[in-house]
Amino acid sequence: MPVLQTDKAGFLLDGQAFRILSGGLHYFRVHPEQWADRLRKARLMGLNTVETYVPWNLHQPRPDRFHLDGGLDLPRFLELAAAEGLYVLLRPGPYICAEWEGGGLPSWLLAEPGMRLRSRDPRFLAAVDDYFGRLLTPLRPYLASQGGPVLAVQVENEYGAYGDDTAYLEHLADSLRRCGVDVPLFTCDQPVDLERGALPGVLATANFGSRSAHHLAALRAQRPDGPLMTTEFWIGWFDRWGARHVVREADQAARELDELLAAGASVNFYMFHGGTNFGFTNGANDKHTYRPTVTSYDYDAPLDEAGDPTEKYTAFREIIAKYAPVPGGPVPAPGRKLALPAVALTETAQLLPNAAALAPAVESRHPLTMEELEQDFGFVLYETTLPGHGPALLEVEQVRDRAQVFVDGQPVGVLEREGHEHAVAFTVPRAGTALTILVENQGRVNYGQGIHDRKGLLGEVLLDGAALTGWTNRPLPLTTTADVPFAATTTTPVGPAFHRGTFELTETADTFLHLDGWTKGNAWVNGFPLGRYWSRGPQRSLYVPAPALRPGTNEIVVLELHAAHRARTVDFRQAADLGPIEE
């Protein structure tokens, strides 16, 4: 493939003027068996490039382990893009934001006391250099300079919104070069942060979703020569629990795109196809109040969460056709969907009594954080015994992020970081009573200084002002539910419990799991982690990709943290419900 170059006016490819028409498509948010479909639809909309972040925390879950296979087979994704005739913009971080858990930074970094992320802390830079070496060495054949599809590689991500240490950015750029990256590098920042986040000698690009001409003028003021490009042209937005589903009118977004392309700029839609925060991978924001992101990353994008073209797909295709060739033929048709009502979940296993079967306990004087337990996602179950009896006040210095409190196995309260809650009162029936606290990591903060977001119970835990000591800490990452000891039952238990059922299929298709009447928890189909559900909304269904299903018998497992549907049934429906729309 030809190599991307720049001159005073714009991009050149093989010596010819070239405009990047790109769309965000995160391989790690899409089932790998659906990558080819999404890439084909990108080309059919008129794109010549796709962009993807790289989540360091998934690829390197521990310092001595690195994965490039299965759903993380980035080389395969790049091969599929090239086979579709698409170029790639690669954004390896180390920090990616992306409304992704911890902004993609691995949790084990936070096991180091005083670790300063996104800085020249020698411990952080050493970890980044190691990560780049592990990631980029096998990716070298996919660089455009080697005949591959990767046209350019990003340095960090919106760093100007976080800091202004040019030497830090220079270290990252040098590290990329040492690892063999010989294609153009670029940075991206919001217009007000361009000066702080730019790097001399590296292409600067801007992120925005409106007032295109105004923001491109700000970029030109910073960089009088060279290409104009927006790396994140925001055509939708993400949702958070407890709010409404955010949408943006297709006509308005198309007018902004027209203005941008008329100015001669290159563009990357954020997002072309958002996908899903499967499992426990969603991030969170914390601007004085913690706000976790929902499971769906639909983003009101040209392709919806199930990969079907939306109104924006058609509107953008028509605008792109004014400036570049677009493949002929109709807009791709929506995929077939499956409906299966009232699947009964007839087997159950309570979480608290069966926790010992799921993970060993670690003893400590004070509660340990998830990071100290070498745990990335999921829950920690903390237990100790209470002295004395009678009315008591439990105080927790910091809850990260949601704690369900039990006395002798009975629920007595919930403490939510989002509500700035730290205390719960209850009655202790007798000395030696068991205190159990189930803490959920609802997503590490992915933006701003809050990325130093350790999880679990942090600081002191007090009972009537006296520190509680002598804890057992049981990490529950729930990477699998295979070890859950299910048993058939006709009663609905109180408190956290797993529920399992089966259903039969003759053929597979995409579908949406609806949990009407359930409260909060997680769901798996055939062991595939669909993500979190929560009755507070806005999201009221979970996307089930067709490759997660199979002809014959299928299994559905639901971990309900509070109150299950009385009939313990779930529905698979043909349509998603992302909740009421924000006005």
Coordinates of C-alpha atoms in Angstrom, one line a residue, residues 124-406:
F124 CA 4.8 4.5 34.1
L125 CA 7.2 5.2 31.2
A126 CA 8.9 1.8 31.7
A127 CA 5.5 0.1 31.5
V128 CA 4.5 2.0 28.4
D129 CA 7.8 1.2 26.6
D130 CA 7.3 -2.5 27.4
Y131 CA 3.7 -2.3 26.1
F132 CA 4.6 -0.6 22.9
G133 CA 7.3 -3.2 22.3
R134 CA 4.9 -6.1 22.8
L135 CA 2.2 -4.5 20.7
L136 CA 4.0 -2.9 17.8
T137 CA 6.6 -5.5 17.0
P138 CA 4.0 -7.9 15.7
L139 CA 2.2 -5.0 14.0
R140 CA 5.1 -3.8 11.9
P141 CA 4.1 -5.7 8.8
Y142 CA 0.8 -3.9 8.9
L143 CA 2.3 -0.4 8.6
A144 CA 1.8 1.2 5.2
S145 CA 5.6 1.5 4.9
Q146 CA 5.7 -2.3 4.9
G147 CA 2.7 -2.7 2.5
G148 CA 0.1 -2.8 5.2
P149 CA -3.0 -0.6 5.8
V150 CA -1.9 1.5 8.8
L151 CA -1.4 5.0 7.4
A152 CA -0.7 6.9 10.7
V153 CA -0.4 6.3 14.4
Q154 CA -1.6 8.6 17.2
V155 CA 0.6 9.9 20.1
E156 CA -1.3 9.7 23.4
N157 CA -4.9 11.0 23.2
E158 CA -6.3 14.5 24.0
Y159 CA -3.3 15.1 26.2
G160 CA -3.9 18.9 26.2
A161 CA -7.0 18.4 28.3
Y162 CA -4.9 16.6 31.0
G163 CA -1.4 18.2 31.0
D164 CA 1.2 20.2 29.2
D165 CA 4.4 18.2 29.5
T166 CA 5.9 18.2 26.0
A167 CA 8.8 16.0 27.2
Y168 CA 6.3 13.3 28.1
L169 CA 4.8 13.4 24.6
E170 CA 8.3 13.4 23.1
H171 CA 9.2 10.3 25.1
L172 CA 6.1 8.5 23.7
A173 CA 6.8 9.6 20.1
D174 CA 10.4 8.4 20.5
S175 CA 9.3 5.1 21.9
L176 CA 6.9 4.6 19.0
R177 CA 9.8 5.3 16.6
R178 CA 12.1 2.9 18.4
C179 CA 9.5 0.2 18.0
G180 CA 9.6 0.6 14.2
V181 CA 6.7 3.0 13.6
D182 CA 7.9 4.9 10.5
V183 CA 4.5 6.2 9.3
P184 CA 3.3 9.7 10.2
L185 CA 2.4 10.4 13.8
F186 CA -0.4 12.7 14.9
T187 CA -2.0 14.1 18.0
C188 CA -5.6 15.1 18.6
D189 CA -7.0 17.6 21.0
Q190 CA -10.1 19.7 21.5
P191 CA -9.6 23.2 20.0
V192 CA -9.0 25.0 23.3
D193 CA -6.3 22.4 24.2
L194 CA -4.4 22.4 20.9
E195 CA -1.4 24.4 22.1
R196 CA -1.0 22.3 25.2
G197 CA -1.4 18.9 23.5
A198 CA 0.5 19.5 20.3
L199 CA 4.0 18.1 19.6
P200 CA 6.5 19.9 17.4
G201 CA 7.1 18.1 14.1
V202 CA 4.0 16.0 14.6
L203 CA 0.7 16.5 12.8
A204 CA -1.9 18.2 15.1
T205 CA -5.6 17.5 14.6
A206 CA -8.7 18.8 16.3
N207 CA -11.8 17.1 17.9
F208 CA -15.2 18.7 17.7
G209 CA -18.8 18.0 16.6
S210 CA -20.1 21.4 15.6
R211 CA -19.0 24.9 14.3
S212 CA -16.7 23.1 11.9
A213 CA -15.4 26.2 10.1
H214 CA -14.7 28.0 13.4
H215 CA -12.8 25.1 14.9
L216 CA -10.8 24.4 11.7
A217 CA -9.8 28.1 11.8
A218 CA -8.5 27.6 15.3
L219 CA -6.5 24.6 14.1
R220 CA -5.1 26.6 11.2
A221 CA -4.1 29.3 13.6
Q222 CA -2.0 26.8 15.5
R223 CA -0.6 25.1 12.4
P224 CA -0.5 27.6 9.4
D225 CA 0.6 24.8 7.0
G226 CA -0.3 21.1 6.5
P227 CA -3.5 19.1 6.5
L228 CA -6.7 20.1 8.3
M229 CA -8.3 17.1 10.0
T230 CA -10.7 16.3 12.8
T231 CA -9.8 13.0 14.4
E232 CA -13.0 12.9 16.4
F233 CA -16.0 14.4 14.5
W234 CA -18.6 13.9 17.2
I235 CA -21.8 12.8 15.5
G236 CA -23.5 11.3 18.6
W237 CA -22.7 10.8 22.3
F238 CA -22.5 8.1 25.0
D239 CA -25.1 7.4 27.7
R240 CA -24.7 7.2 31.5
W241 CA -26.8 5.3 34.0
G242 CA -29.6 7.5 35.4
A243 CA -29.8 9.9 32.5
R244 CA -31.6 9.8 29.2
H245 CA -30.5 8.3 25.9
V246 CA -28.6 10.9 23.9
V247 CA -29.3 11.4 20.2
R248 CA -28.3 13.9 17.6
E249 CA -30.4 14.8 14.6
A250 CA -29.0 13.3 11.3
D251 CA -29.8 16.4 9.3
Q252 CA -27.9 18.7 11.6
A253 CA -24.9 16.4 11.8
A254 CA -24.9 16.1 8.0
R255 CA -24.8 19.9 7.6
E256 CA -21.8 20.1 9.9
L257 CA -20.1 17.3 7.9
D258 CA -20.8 19.2 4.6
E259 CA -19.2 22.4 6.1
L260 CA -16.2 20.4 7.2
L261 CA -15.6 18.7 3.9
A262 CA -16.2 21.9 2.0
A263 CA -13.3 23.4 3.8
G264 CA -11.1 20.7 2.4
A265 CA -10.6 18.9 5.7
S266 CA -10.2 15.2 6.4
V267 CA -12.5 13.5 8.9
N268 CA -12.8 10.6 11.2
F269 CA -16.4 10.0 12.5
Y270 CA -16.6 9.3 16.2
M271 CA -18.2 6.9 16.0
F272 CA -19.0 5.1 12.7
H273 CA -20.0 2.1 14.7
G274 CA -19.9 2.2 18.5
G275 CA -20.6 -1.4 19.5
T276 CA -20.9 -2.6 23.0
N277 CA -19.1 -2.4 26.4
F278 CA -19.3 -6.1 26.9
G279 CA -18.8 -7.6 30.3
F280 CA -17.4 -5.1 32.8
T281 CA -15.5 -2.8 30.4
N282 CA -17.5 0.4 30.5
G283 CA -15.7 3.5 31.9
A284 CA -17.0 6.4 34.0
N285 CA -16.7 10.1 34.5
D286 CA -16.1 12.0 37.7
K287 CA -16.5 15.7 37.6
H288 CA -17.1 16.0 41.4
T289 CA -19.8 13.3 41.0
Y290 CA -19.1 9.8 39.8
R291 CA -21.1 8.8 36.7
P292 CA -20.7 5.3 35.2
T293 CA -21.3 4.7 31.5
V294 CA -23.9 2.2 30.3
T295 CA -23.2 -1.1 28.5
S296 CA -24.4 0.0 25.1
Y297 CA -22.0 2.1 23.1
D298 CA -24.5 2.7 20.3
Y299 CA -23.4 6.3 20.2
D300 CA -26.3 7.2 17.8
A301 CA -23.8 6.3 15.1
P302 CA -24.3 5.6 11.4
L303 CA -24.3 1.9 12.2
D304 CA -26.3 1.1 15.3
E305 CA -25.2 -1.3 18.1
A306 CA -26.4 -4.3 16.0
G307 CA -24.6 -3.1 12.9
D308 CA -27.7 -1.9 11.1
P309 CA -27.5 1.4 9.0
T310 CA -29.3 4.3 10.6
E311 CA -30.7 7.6 9.2
K312 CA -27.2 9.0 9.6
Y313 CA -25.7 6.3 7.4
T314 CA -27.8 7.5 4.4
A315 CA -27.4 11.2 5.2
F316 CA -23.6 11.0 5.5
R317 CA -23.3 8.8 2.4
E318 CA -25.1 11.5 0.4
I319 CA -22.8 14.2 1.7
I320 CA -19.6 12.2 1.1
A321 CA -20.8 11.6 -2.5
K322 CA -20.5 15.3 -3.1
Y323 CA -16.7 15.2 -2.5
A324 CA -15.5 11.6 -3.2
P325 CA -16.6 8.5 -5.1
V326 CA -19.1 6.3 -3.2
P327 CA -19.8 2.7 -4.1
G328 CA -23.1 2.2 -6.0
G329 CA -26.0 0.2 -4.9
P330 CA -28.6 0.4 -2.1
V331 CA -27.9 1.0 1.6
P332 CA -27.2 -2.3 3.3
A333 CA -30.4 -3.9 4.7
P334 CA -30.9 -4.4 8.4
G335 CA -29.9 -7.9 9.7
R336 CA -32.5 -10.5 10.7
K337 CA -33.4 -10.5 14.4
L338 CA -34.5 -13.2 16.7
A339 CA -37.5 -13.2 19.2
L340 CA -38.0 -15.6 22.0
P341 CA -40.3 -14.6 24.8
A342 CA -40.5 -15.8 28.4
V343 CA -37.3 -17.9 28.8
A344 CA -37.5 -19.4 32.3
L345 CA -34.5 -19.4 34.6
T346 CA -35.2 -22.4 36.7
E347 CA -31.8 -22.9 38.4
T348 CA -30.3 -20.7 41.1
A349 CA -27.2 -20.2 43.2
Q350 CA -27.0 -17.6 45.9
L351 CA -23.8 -15.6 45.7
L352 CA -22.9 -15.1 49.4
P353 CA -23.1 -18.8 50.5
N354 CA -21.4 -20.0 47.4
A355 CA -18.6 -17.4 47.1
A356 CA -16.0 -19.8 48.5
A357 CA -16.6 -22.0 45.5
L358 CA -15.8 -19.1 43.1
A359 CA -12.5 -17.7 44.5
P360 CA -10.1 -18.2 47.5
A361 CA -10.1 -15.6 50.2
V362 CA -7.1 -13.4 51.1
E363 CA -6.7 -12.4 54.8
S364 CA -5.7 -8.9 55.8
R365 CA -5.8 -6.5 58.7
H366 CA -7.6 -3.9 56.6
P367 CA -9.6 -4.2 53.4
L368 CA -7.5 -4.6 50.3
T369 CA -8.2 -2.8 47.1
M370 CA -8.9 -4.6 43.8
E371 CA -5.5 -3.5 42.6
E372 CA -3.8 -5.1 45.7
L373 CA -5.7 -8.2 44.9
E374 CA -4.5 -8.2 41.3
Q375 CA -8.0 -7.8 40.1
D376 CA -9.3 -5.8 37.1
F377 CA -13.0 -6.0 36.9
G378 CA -16.1 -7.3 38.8
F379 CA -16.7 -7.5 42.5
V380 CA -14.8 -8.0 45.8
L381 CA -16.6 -9.7 48.8
Y382 CA -15.3 -8.4 52.1
E383 CA -16.1 -10.1 55.4
T384 CA -15.3 -9.6 59.1
T385 CA -17.0 -10.1 62.4
L386 CA -18.6 -7.5 64.5
P387 CA -17.9 -6.9 68.2
G388 CA -20.7 -6.3 70.6
H389 CA -24.4 -6.0 69.8
G390 CA -27.2 -3.5 69.5
P391 CA -27.6 -0.4 67.3
A392 CA -24.4 0.4 65.2
L393 CA -23.2 2.9 62.6
L394 CA -20.9 1.6 59.9
E395 CA -18.8 4.2 58.1
V396 CA -16.6 3.6 55.1
E397 CA -14.0 6.2 54.1
Q398 CA -14.3 5.6 50.4
V399 CA -16.6 3.3 48.5
R400 CA -15.5 2.5 44.9
D401 CA -18.1 2.2 43.6
R402 CA -21.2 0.5 45.1
A403 CA -21.3 -1.5 48.3
Q404 CA -24.1 -3.8 49.4
V405 CA -24.0 -4.4 53.1
F406 CA -25.2 -7.6 54.8

